[in-house]
mmCIF file of N, CA and C in Angstrom:
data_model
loop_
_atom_site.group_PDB
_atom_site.id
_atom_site.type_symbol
_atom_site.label_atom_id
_atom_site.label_comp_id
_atom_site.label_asym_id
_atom_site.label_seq_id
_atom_site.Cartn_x
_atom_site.Cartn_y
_atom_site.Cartn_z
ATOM 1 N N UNK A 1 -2.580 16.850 -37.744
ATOM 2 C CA UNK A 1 -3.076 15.890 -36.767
ATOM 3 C C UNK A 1 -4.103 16.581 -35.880
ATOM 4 N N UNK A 2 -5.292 15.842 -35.565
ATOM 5 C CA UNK A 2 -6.337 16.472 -34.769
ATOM 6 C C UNK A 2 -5.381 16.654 -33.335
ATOM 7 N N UNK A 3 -6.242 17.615 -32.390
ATOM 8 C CA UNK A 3 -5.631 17.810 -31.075
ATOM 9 C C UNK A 3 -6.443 17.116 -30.583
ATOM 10 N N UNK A 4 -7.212 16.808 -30.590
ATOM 11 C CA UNK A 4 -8.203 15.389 -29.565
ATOM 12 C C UNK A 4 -6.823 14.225 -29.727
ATOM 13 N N UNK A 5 -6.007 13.720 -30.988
ATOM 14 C CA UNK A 5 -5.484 12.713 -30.781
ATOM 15 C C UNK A 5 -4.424 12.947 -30.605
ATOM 16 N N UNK A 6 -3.627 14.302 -30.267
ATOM 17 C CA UNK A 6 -2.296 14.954 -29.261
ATOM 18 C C UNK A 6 -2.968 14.748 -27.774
ATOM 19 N N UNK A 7 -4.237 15.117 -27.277
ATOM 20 C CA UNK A 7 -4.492 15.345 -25.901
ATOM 21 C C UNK A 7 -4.278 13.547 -25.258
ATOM 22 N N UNK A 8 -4.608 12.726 -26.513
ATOM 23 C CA UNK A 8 -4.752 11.112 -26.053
ATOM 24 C C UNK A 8 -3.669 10.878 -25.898
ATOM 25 N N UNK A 9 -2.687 11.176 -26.581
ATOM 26 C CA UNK A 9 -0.971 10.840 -26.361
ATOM 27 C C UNK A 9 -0.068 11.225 -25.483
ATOM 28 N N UNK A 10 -0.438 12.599 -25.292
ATOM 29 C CA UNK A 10 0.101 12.831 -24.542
ATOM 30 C C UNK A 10 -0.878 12.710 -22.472
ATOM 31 N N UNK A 11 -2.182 12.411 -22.523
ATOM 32 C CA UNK A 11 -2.487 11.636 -21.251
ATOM 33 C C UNK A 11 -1.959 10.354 -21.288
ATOM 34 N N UNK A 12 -2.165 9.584 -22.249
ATOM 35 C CA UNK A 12 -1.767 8.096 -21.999
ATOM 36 C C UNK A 12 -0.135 8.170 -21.391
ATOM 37 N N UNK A 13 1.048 9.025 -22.442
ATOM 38 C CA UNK A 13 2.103 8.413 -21.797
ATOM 39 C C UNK A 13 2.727 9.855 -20.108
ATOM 40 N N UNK A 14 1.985 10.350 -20.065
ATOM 41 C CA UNK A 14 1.661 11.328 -18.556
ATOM 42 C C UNK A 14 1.551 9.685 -17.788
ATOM 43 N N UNK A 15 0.039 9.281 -18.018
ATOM 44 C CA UNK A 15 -0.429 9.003 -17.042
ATOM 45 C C UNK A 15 0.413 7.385 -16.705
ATOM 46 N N UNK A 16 0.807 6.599 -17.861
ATOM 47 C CA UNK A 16 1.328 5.972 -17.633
ATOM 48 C C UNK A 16 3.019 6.027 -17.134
ATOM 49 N N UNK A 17 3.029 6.992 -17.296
ATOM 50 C CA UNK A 17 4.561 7.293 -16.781
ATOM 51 C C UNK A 17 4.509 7.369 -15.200
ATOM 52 N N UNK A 18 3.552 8.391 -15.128
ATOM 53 C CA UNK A 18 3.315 8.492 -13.067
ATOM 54 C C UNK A 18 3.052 7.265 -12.764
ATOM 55 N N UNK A 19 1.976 6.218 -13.424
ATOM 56 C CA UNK A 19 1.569 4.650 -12.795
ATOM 57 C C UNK A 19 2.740 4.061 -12.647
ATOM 58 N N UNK A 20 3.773 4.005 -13.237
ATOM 59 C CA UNK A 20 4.960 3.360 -13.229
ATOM 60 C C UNK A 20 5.710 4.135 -12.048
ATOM 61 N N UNK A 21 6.093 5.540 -12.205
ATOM 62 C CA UNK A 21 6.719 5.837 -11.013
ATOM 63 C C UNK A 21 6.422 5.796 -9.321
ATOM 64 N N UNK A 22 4.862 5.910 -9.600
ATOM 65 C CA UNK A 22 4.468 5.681 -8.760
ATOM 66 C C UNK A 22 4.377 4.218 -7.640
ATOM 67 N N UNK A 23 4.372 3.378 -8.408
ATOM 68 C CA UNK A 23 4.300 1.632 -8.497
ATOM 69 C C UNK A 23 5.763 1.550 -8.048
ATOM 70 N N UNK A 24 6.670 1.633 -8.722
ATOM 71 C CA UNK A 24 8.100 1.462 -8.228
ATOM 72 C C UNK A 24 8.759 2.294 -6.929
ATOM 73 N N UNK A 25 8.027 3.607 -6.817
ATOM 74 C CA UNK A 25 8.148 3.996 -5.498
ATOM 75 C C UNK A 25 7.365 3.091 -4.504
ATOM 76 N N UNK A 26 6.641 2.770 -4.885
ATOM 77 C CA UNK A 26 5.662 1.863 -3.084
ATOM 78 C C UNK A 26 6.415 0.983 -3.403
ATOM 79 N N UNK A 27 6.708 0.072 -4.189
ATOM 80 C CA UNK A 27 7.373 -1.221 -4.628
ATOM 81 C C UNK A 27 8.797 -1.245 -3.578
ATOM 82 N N UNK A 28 9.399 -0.447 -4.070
ATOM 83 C CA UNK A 28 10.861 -0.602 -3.061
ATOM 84 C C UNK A 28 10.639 0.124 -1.812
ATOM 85 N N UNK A 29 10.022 1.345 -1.112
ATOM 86 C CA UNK A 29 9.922 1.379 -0.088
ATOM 87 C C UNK A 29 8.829 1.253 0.508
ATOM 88 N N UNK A 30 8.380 -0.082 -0.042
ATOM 89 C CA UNK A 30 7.270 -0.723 0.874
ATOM 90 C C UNK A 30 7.590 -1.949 1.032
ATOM 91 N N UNK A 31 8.648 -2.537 0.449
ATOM 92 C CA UNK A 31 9.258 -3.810 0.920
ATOM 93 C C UNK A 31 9.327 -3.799 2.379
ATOM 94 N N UNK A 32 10.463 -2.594 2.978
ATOM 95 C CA UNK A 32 10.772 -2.895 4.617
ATOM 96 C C UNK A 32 9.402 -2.745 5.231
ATOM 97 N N UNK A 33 8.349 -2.261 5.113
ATOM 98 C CA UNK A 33 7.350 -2.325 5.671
ATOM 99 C C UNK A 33 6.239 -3.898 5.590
ATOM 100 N N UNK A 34 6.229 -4.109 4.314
ATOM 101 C CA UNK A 34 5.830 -5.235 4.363
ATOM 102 C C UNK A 34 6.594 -6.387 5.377
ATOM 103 N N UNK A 35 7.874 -6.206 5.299
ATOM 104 C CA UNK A 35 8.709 -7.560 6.131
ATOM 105 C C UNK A 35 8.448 -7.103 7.547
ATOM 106 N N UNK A 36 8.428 -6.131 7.979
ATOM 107 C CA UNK A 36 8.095 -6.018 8.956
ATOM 108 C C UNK A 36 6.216 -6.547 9.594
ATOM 109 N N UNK A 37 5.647 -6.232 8.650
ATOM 110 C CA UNK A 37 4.102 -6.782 8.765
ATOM 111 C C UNK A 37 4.100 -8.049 8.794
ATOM 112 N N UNK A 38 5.254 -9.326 7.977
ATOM 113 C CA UNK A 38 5.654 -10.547 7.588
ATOM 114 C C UNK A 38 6.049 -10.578 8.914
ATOM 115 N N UNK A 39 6.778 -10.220 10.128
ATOM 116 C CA UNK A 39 7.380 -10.679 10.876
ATOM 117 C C UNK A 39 9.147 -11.214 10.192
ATOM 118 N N UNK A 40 9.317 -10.476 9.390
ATOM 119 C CA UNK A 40 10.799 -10.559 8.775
ATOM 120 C C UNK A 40 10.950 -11.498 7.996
ATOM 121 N N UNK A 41 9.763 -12.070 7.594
ATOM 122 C CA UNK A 41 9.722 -13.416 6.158
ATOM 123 C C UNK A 41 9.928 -12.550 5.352
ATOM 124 N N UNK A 42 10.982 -12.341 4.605
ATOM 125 C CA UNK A 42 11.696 -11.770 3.588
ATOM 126 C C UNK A 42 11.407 -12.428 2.004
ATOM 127 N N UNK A 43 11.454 -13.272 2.138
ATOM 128 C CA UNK A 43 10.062 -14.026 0.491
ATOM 129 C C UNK A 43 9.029 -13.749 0.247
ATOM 130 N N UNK A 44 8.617 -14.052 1.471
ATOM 131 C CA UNK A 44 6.842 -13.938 1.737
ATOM 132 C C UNK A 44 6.588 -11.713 1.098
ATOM 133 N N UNK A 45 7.285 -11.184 1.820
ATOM 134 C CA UNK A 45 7.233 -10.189 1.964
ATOM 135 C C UNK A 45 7.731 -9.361 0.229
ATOM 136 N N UNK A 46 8.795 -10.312 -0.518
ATOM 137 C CA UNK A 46 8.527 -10.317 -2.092
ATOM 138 C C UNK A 46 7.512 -10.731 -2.197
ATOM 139 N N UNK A 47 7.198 -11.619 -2.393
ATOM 140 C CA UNK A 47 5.947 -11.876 -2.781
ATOM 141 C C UNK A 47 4.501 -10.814 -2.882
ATOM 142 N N UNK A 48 4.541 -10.754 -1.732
ATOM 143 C CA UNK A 48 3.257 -10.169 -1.266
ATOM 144 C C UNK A 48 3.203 -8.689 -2.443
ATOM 145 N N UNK A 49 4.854 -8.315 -2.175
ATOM 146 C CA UNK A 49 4.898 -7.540 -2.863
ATOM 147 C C UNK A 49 4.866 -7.144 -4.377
ATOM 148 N N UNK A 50 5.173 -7.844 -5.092
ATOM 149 C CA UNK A 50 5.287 -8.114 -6.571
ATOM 150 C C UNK A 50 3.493 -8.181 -6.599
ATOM 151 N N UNK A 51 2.691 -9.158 -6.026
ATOM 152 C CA UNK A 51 1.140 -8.831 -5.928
ATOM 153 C C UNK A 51 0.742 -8.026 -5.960
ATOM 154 N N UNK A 52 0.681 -6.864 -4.933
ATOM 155 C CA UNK A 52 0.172 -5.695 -4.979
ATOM 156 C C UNK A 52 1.058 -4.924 -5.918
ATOM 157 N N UNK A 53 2.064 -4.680 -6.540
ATOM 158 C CA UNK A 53 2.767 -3.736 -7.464
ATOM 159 C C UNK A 53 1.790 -4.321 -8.910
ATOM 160 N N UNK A 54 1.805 -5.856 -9.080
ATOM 161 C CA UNK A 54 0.618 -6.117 -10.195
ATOM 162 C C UNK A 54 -0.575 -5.678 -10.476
ATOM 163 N N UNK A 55 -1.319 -5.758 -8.920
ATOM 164 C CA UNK A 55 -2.598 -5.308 -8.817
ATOM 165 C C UNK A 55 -2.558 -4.083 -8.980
ATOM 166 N N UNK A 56 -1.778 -3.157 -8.520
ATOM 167 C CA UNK A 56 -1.488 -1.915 -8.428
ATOM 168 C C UNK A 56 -1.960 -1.322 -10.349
ATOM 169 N N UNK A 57 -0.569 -1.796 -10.829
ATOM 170 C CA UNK A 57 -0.679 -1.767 -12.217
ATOM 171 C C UNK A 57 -2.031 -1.884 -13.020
ATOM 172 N N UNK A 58 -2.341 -3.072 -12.769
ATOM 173 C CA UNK A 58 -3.618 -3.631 -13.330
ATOM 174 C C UNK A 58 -5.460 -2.736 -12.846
ATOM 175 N N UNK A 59 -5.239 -2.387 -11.975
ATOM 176 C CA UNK A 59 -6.285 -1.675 -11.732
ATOM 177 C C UNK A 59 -5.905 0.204 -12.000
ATOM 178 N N UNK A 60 -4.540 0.728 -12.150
ATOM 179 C CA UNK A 60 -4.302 1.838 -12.433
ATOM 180 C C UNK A 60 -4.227 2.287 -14.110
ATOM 181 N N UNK A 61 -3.203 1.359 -14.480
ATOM 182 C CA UNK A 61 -3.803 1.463 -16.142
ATOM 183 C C UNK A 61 -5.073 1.092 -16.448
ATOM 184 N N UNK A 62 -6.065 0.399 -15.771
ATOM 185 C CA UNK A 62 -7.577 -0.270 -16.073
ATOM 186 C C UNK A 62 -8.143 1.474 -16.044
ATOM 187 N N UNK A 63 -8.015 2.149 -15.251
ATOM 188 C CA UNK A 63 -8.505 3.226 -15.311
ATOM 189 C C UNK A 63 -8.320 4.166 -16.086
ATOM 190 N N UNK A 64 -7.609 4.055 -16.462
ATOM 191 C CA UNK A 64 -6.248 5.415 -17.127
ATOM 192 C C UNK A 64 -7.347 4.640 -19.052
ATOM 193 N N UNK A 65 -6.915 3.419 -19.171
ATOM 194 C CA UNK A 65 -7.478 3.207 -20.500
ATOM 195 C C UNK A 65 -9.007 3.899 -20.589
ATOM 196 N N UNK A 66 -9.475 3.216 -19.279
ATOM 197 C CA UNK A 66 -11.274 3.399 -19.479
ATOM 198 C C UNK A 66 -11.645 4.737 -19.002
ATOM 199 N N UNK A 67 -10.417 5.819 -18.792
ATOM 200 C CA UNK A 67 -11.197 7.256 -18.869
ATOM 201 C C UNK A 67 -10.357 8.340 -19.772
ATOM 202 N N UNK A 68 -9.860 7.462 -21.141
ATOM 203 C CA UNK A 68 -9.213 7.967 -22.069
ATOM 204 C C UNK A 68 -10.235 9.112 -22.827
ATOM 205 N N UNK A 69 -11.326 8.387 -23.204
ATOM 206 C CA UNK A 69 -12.132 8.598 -24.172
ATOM 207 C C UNK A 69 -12.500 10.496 -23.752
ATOM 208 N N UNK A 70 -12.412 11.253 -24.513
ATOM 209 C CA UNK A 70 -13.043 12.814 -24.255
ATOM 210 C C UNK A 70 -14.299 12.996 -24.958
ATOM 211 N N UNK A 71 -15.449 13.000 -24.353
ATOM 212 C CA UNK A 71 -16.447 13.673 -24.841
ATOM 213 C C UNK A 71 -16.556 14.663 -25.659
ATOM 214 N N UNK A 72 -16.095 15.902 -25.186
ATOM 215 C CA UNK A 72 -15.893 17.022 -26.378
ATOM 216 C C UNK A 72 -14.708 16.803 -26.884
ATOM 217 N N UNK A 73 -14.942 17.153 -28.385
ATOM 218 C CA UNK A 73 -13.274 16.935 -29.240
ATOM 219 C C UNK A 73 -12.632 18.379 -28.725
ATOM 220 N N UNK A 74 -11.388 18.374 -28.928
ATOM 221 C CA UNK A 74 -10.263 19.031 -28.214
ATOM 222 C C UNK A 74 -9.964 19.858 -29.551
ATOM 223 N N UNK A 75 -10.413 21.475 -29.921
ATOM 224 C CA UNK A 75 -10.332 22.133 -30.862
ATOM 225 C C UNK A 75 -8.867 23.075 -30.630
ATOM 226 N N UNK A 76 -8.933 23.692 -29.923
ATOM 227 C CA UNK A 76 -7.592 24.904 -29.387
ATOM 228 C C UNK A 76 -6.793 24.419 -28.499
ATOM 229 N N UNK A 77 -5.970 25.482 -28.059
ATOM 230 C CA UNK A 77 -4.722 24.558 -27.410
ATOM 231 C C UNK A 77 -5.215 25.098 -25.790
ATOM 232 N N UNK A 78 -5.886 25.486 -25.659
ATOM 233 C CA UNK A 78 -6.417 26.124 -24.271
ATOM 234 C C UNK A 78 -7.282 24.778 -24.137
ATOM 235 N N UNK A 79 -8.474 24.158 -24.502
ATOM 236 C CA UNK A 79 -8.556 23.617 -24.222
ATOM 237 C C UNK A 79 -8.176 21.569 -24.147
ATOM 238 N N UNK A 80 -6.904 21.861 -25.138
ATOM 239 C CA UNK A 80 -5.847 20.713 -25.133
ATOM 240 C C UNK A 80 -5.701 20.410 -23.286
ATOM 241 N N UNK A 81 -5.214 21.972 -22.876
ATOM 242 C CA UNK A 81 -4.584 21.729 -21.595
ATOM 243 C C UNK A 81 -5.470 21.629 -20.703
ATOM 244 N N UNK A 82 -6.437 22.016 -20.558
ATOM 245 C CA UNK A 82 -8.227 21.906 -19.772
ATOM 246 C C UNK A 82 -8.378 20.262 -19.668
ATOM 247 N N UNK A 83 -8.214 19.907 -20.919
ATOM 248 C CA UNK A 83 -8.889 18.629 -21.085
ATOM 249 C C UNK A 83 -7.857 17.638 -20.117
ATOM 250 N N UNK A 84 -6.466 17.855 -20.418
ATOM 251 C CA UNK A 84 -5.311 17.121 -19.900
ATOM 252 C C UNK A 84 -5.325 17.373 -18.701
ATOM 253 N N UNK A 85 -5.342 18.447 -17.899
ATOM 254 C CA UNK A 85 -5.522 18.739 -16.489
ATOM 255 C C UNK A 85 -6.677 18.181 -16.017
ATOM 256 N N UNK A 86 -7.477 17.836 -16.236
ATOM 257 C CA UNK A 86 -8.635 17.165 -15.322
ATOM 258 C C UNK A 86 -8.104 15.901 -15.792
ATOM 259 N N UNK A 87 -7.734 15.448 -16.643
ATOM 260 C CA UNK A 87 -8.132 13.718 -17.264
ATOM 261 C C UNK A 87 -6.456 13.629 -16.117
ATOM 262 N N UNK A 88 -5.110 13.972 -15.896
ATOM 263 C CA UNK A 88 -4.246 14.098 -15.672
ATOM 264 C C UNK A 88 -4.528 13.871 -13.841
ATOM 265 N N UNK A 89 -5.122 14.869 -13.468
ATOM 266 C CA UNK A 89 -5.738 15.326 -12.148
ATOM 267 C C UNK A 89 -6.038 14.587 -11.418
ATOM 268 N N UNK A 90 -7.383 13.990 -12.295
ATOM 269 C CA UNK A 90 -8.478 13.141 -11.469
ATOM 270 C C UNK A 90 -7.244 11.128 -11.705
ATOM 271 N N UNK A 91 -6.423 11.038 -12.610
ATOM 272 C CA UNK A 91 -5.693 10.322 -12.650
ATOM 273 C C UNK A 91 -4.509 10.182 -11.243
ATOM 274 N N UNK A 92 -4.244 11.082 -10.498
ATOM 275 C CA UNK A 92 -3.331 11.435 -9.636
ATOM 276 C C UNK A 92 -4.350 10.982 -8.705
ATOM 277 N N UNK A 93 -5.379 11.988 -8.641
ATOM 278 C CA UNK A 93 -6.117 11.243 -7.606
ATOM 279 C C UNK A 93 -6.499 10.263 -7.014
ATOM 280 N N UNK A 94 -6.627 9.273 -8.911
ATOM 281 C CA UNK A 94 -6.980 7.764 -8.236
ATOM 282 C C UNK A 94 -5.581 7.153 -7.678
ATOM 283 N N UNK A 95 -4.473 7.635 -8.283
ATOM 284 C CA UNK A 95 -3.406 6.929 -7.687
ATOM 285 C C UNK A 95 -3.360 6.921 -6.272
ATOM 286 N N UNK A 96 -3.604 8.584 -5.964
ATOM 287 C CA UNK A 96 -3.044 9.027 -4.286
ATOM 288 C C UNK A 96 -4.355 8.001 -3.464
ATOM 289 N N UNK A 97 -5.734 7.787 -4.028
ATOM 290 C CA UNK A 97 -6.762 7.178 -2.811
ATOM 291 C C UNK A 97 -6.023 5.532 -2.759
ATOM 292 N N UNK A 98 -5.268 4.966 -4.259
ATOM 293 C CA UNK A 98 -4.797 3.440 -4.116
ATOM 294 C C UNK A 98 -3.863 3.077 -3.265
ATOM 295 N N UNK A 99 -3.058 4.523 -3.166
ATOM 296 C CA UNK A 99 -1.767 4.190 -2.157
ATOM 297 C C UNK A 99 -1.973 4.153 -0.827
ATOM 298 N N UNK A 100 -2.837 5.137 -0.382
ATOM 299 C CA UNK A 100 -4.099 5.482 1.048
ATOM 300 C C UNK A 100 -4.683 3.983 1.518
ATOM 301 N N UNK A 101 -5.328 3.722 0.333
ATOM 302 C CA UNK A 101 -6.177 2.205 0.654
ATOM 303 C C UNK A 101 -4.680 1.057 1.101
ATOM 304 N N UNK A 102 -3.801 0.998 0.086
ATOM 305 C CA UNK A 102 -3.332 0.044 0.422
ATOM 306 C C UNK A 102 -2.433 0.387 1.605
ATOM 307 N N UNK A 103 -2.118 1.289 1.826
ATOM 308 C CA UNK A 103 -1.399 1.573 3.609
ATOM 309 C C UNK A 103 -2.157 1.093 4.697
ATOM 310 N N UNK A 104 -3.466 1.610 4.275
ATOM 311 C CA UNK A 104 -4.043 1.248 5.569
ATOM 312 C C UNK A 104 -4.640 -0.242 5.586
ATOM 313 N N UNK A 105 -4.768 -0.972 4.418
ATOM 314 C CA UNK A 105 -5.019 -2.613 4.398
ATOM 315 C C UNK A 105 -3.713 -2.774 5.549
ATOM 316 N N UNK A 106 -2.481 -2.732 4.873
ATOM 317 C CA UNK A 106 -1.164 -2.979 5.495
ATOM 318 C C UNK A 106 -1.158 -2.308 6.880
ATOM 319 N N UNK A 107 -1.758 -1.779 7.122
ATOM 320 C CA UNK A 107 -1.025 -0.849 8.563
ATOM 321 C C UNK A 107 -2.178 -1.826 9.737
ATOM 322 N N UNK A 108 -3.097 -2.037 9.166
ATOM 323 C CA UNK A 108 -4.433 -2.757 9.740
ATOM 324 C C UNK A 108 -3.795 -4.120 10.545
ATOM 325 N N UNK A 109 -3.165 -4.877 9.270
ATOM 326 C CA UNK A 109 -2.414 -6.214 9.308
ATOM 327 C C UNK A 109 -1.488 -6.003 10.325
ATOM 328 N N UNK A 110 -0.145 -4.879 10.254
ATOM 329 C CA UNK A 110 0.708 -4.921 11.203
ATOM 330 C C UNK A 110 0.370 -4.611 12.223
ATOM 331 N N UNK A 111 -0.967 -4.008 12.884
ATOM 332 C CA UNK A 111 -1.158 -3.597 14.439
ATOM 333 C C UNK A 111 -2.155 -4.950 14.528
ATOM 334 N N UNK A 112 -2.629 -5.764 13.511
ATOM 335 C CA UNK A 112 -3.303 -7.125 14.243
ATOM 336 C C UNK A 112 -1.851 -8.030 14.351
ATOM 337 N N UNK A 113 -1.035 -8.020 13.776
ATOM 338 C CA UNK A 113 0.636 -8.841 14.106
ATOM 339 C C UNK A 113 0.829 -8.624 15.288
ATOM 340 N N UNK A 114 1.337 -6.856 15.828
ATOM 341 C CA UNK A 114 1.552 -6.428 16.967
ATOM 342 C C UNK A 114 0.837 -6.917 18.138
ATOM 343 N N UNK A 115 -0.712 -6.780 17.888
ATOM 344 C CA UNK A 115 -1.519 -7.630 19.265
ATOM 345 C C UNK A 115 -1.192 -8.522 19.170
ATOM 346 N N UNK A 116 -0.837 -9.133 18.511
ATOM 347 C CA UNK A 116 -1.078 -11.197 19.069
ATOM 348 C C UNK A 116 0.348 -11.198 19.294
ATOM 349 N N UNK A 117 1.636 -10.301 18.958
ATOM 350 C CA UNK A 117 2.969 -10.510 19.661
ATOM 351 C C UNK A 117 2.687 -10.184 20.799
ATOM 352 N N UNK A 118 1.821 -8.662 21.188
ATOM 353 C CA UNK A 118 2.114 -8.695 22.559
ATOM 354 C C UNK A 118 1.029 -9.827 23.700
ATOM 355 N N UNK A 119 0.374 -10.592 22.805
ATOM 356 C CA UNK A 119 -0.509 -11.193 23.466
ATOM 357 C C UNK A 119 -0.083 -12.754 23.998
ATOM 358 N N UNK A 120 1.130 -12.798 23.229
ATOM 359 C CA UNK A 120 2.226 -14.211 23.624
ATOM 360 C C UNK A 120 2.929 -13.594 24.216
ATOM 361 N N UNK A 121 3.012 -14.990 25.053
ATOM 362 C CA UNK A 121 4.053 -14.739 26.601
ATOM 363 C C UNK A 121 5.899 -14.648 25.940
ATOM 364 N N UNK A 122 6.352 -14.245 26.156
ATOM 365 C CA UNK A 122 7.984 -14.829 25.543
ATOM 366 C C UNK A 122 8.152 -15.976 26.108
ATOM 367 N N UNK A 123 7.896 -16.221 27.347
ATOM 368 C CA UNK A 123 8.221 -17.675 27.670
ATOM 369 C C UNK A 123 7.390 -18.465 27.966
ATOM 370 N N UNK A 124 7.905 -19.792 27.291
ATOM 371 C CA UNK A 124 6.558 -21.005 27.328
ATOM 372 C C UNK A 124 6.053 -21.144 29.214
ATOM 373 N N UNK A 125 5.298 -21.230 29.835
ATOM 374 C CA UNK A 125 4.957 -21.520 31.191
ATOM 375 C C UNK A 125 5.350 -22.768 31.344
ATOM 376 N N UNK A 126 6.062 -23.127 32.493
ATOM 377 C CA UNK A 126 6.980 -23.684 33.057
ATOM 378 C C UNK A 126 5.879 -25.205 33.869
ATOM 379 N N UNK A 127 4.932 -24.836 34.347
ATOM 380 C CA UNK A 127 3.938 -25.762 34.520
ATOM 381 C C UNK A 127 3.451 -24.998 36.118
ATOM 382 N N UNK A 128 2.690 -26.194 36.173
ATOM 383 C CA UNK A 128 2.157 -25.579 38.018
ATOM 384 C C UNK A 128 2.156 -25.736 38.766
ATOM 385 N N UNK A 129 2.342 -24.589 39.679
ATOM 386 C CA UNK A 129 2.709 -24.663 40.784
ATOM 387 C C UNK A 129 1.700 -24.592 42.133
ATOM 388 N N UNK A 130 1.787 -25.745 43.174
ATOM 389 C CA UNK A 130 0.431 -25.687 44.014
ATOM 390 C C UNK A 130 0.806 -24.259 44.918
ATOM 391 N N UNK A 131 -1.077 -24.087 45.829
ATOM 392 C CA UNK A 131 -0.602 -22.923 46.524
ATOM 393 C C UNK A 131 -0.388 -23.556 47.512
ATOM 394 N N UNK A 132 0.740 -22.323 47.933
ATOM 395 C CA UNK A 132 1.598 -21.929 49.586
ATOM 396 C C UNK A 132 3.245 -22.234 49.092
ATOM 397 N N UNK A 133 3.174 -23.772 47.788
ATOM 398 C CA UNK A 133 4.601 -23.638 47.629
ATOM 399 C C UNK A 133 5.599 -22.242 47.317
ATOM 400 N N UNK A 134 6.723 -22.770 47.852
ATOM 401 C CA UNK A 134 7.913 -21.198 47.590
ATOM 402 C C UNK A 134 8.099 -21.287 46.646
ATOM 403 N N UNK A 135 8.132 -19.854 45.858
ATOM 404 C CA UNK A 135 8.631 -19.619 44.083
ATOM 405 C C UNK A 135 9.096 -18.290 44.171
ATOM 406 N N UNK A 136 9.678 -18.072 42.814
ATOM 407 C CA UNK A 136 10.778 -16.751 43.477
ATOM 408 C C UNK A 136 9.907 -15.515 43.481
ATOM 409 N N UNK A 137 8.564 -15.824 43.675
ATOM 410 C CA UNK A 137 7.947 -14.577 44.285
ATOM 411 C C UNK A 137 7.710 -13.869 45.487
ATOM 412 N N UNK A 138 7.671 -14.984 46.313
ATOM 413 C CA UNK A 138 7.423 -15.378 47.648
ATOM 414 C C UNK A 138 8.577 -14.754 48.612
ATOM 415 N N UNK A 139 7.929 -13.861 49.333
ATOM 416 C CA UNK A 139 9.558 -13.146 50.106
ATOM 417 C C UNK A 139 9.707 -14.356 50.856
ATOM 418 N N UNK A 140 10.883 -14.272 51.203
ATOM 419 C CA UNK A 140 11.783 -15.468 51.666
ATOM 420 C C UNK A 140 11.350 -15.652 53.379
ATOM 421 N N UNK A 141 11.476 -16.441 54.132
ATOM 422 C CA UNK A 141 10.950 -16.830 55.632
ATOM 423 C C UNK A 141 12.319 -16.009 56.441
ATOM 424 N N UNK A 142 11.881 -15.336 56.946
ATOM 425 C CA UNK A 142 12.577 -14.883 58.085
ATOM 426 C C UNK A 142 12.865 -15.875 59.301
ATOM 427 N N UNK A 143 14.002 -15.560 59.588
ATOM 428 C CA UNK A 143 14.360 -16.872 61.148
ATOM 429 C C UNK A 143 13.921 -16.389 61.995
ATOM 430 N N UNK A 144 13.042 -16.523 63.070
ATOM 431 C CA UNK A 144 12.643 -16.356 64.371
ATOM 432 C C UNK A 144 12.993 -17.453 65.207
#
């Protein structure tokens, strides 16, 4: 068997093995983060999630297929492992910038959640009040 088509077999199931582990790690501990970005919609927050674990997939194997191909054929076993370490490498890499990007989409979302919680009152306003009337701000009248 040529080693150009050992170096393809063994990147494809490398690289697809990390896309998967990788995917199922953000997948489950990025649920509590997402519900928390949801405001504790716990569906919504599946949801959202199963999306990005798809997209995830779909744009990580998209890569992994379309930078299979090796220019130079793969003659010795020195450069079997040359070839696999960069194709392997630069594969990690794209994972680590997808997980980066999508934190900070998400982290973006939960500090625009956070402003507009702290930007509502907890309590609805009560209506209005004219000035000089007494309200429980107003120190109280002393007797003279």
């Amino acid at each position: 068997m040529d080693l150009t088509v050992v170096a393809y077999v063994i990147y494809l199931l490398v690289s697809v093995a990390l896309t998967v582990w990788v995917a199922r790690t953000l997948s489950r501990n990025g649920r509590v983060f997402l519900a928390d970005v949801l405001r504790g919609n716990e569906k919504l927050a599946d949801a959202v999630n199963h999306l990005l674990v798809v997209g995830f997939y779909l744009v990580n194997l998209g890569f992994v297929a379309l930078y299979l191909k090796n220019a130079d054929g793969v003659t010795t076993a020195r450069e079997l492992f040359e070839a696999l370490s960069v194709k392997v490498g630069v594969v990690l890499l794209v994972l680590g910038v997808m997980h980066l990007g999508n934190v900070w989409v998400l982290s973006r979302i939960r500090r625009r959640g956070a402003l507009e919680r702290e930007q509502t009152s907890p309590v609805e306003p009560q209506g209005w009040t004219p000035p000089g009337a007494q309200g429980p701000w107003t120190a109280p009248a002393t007797g003279r």
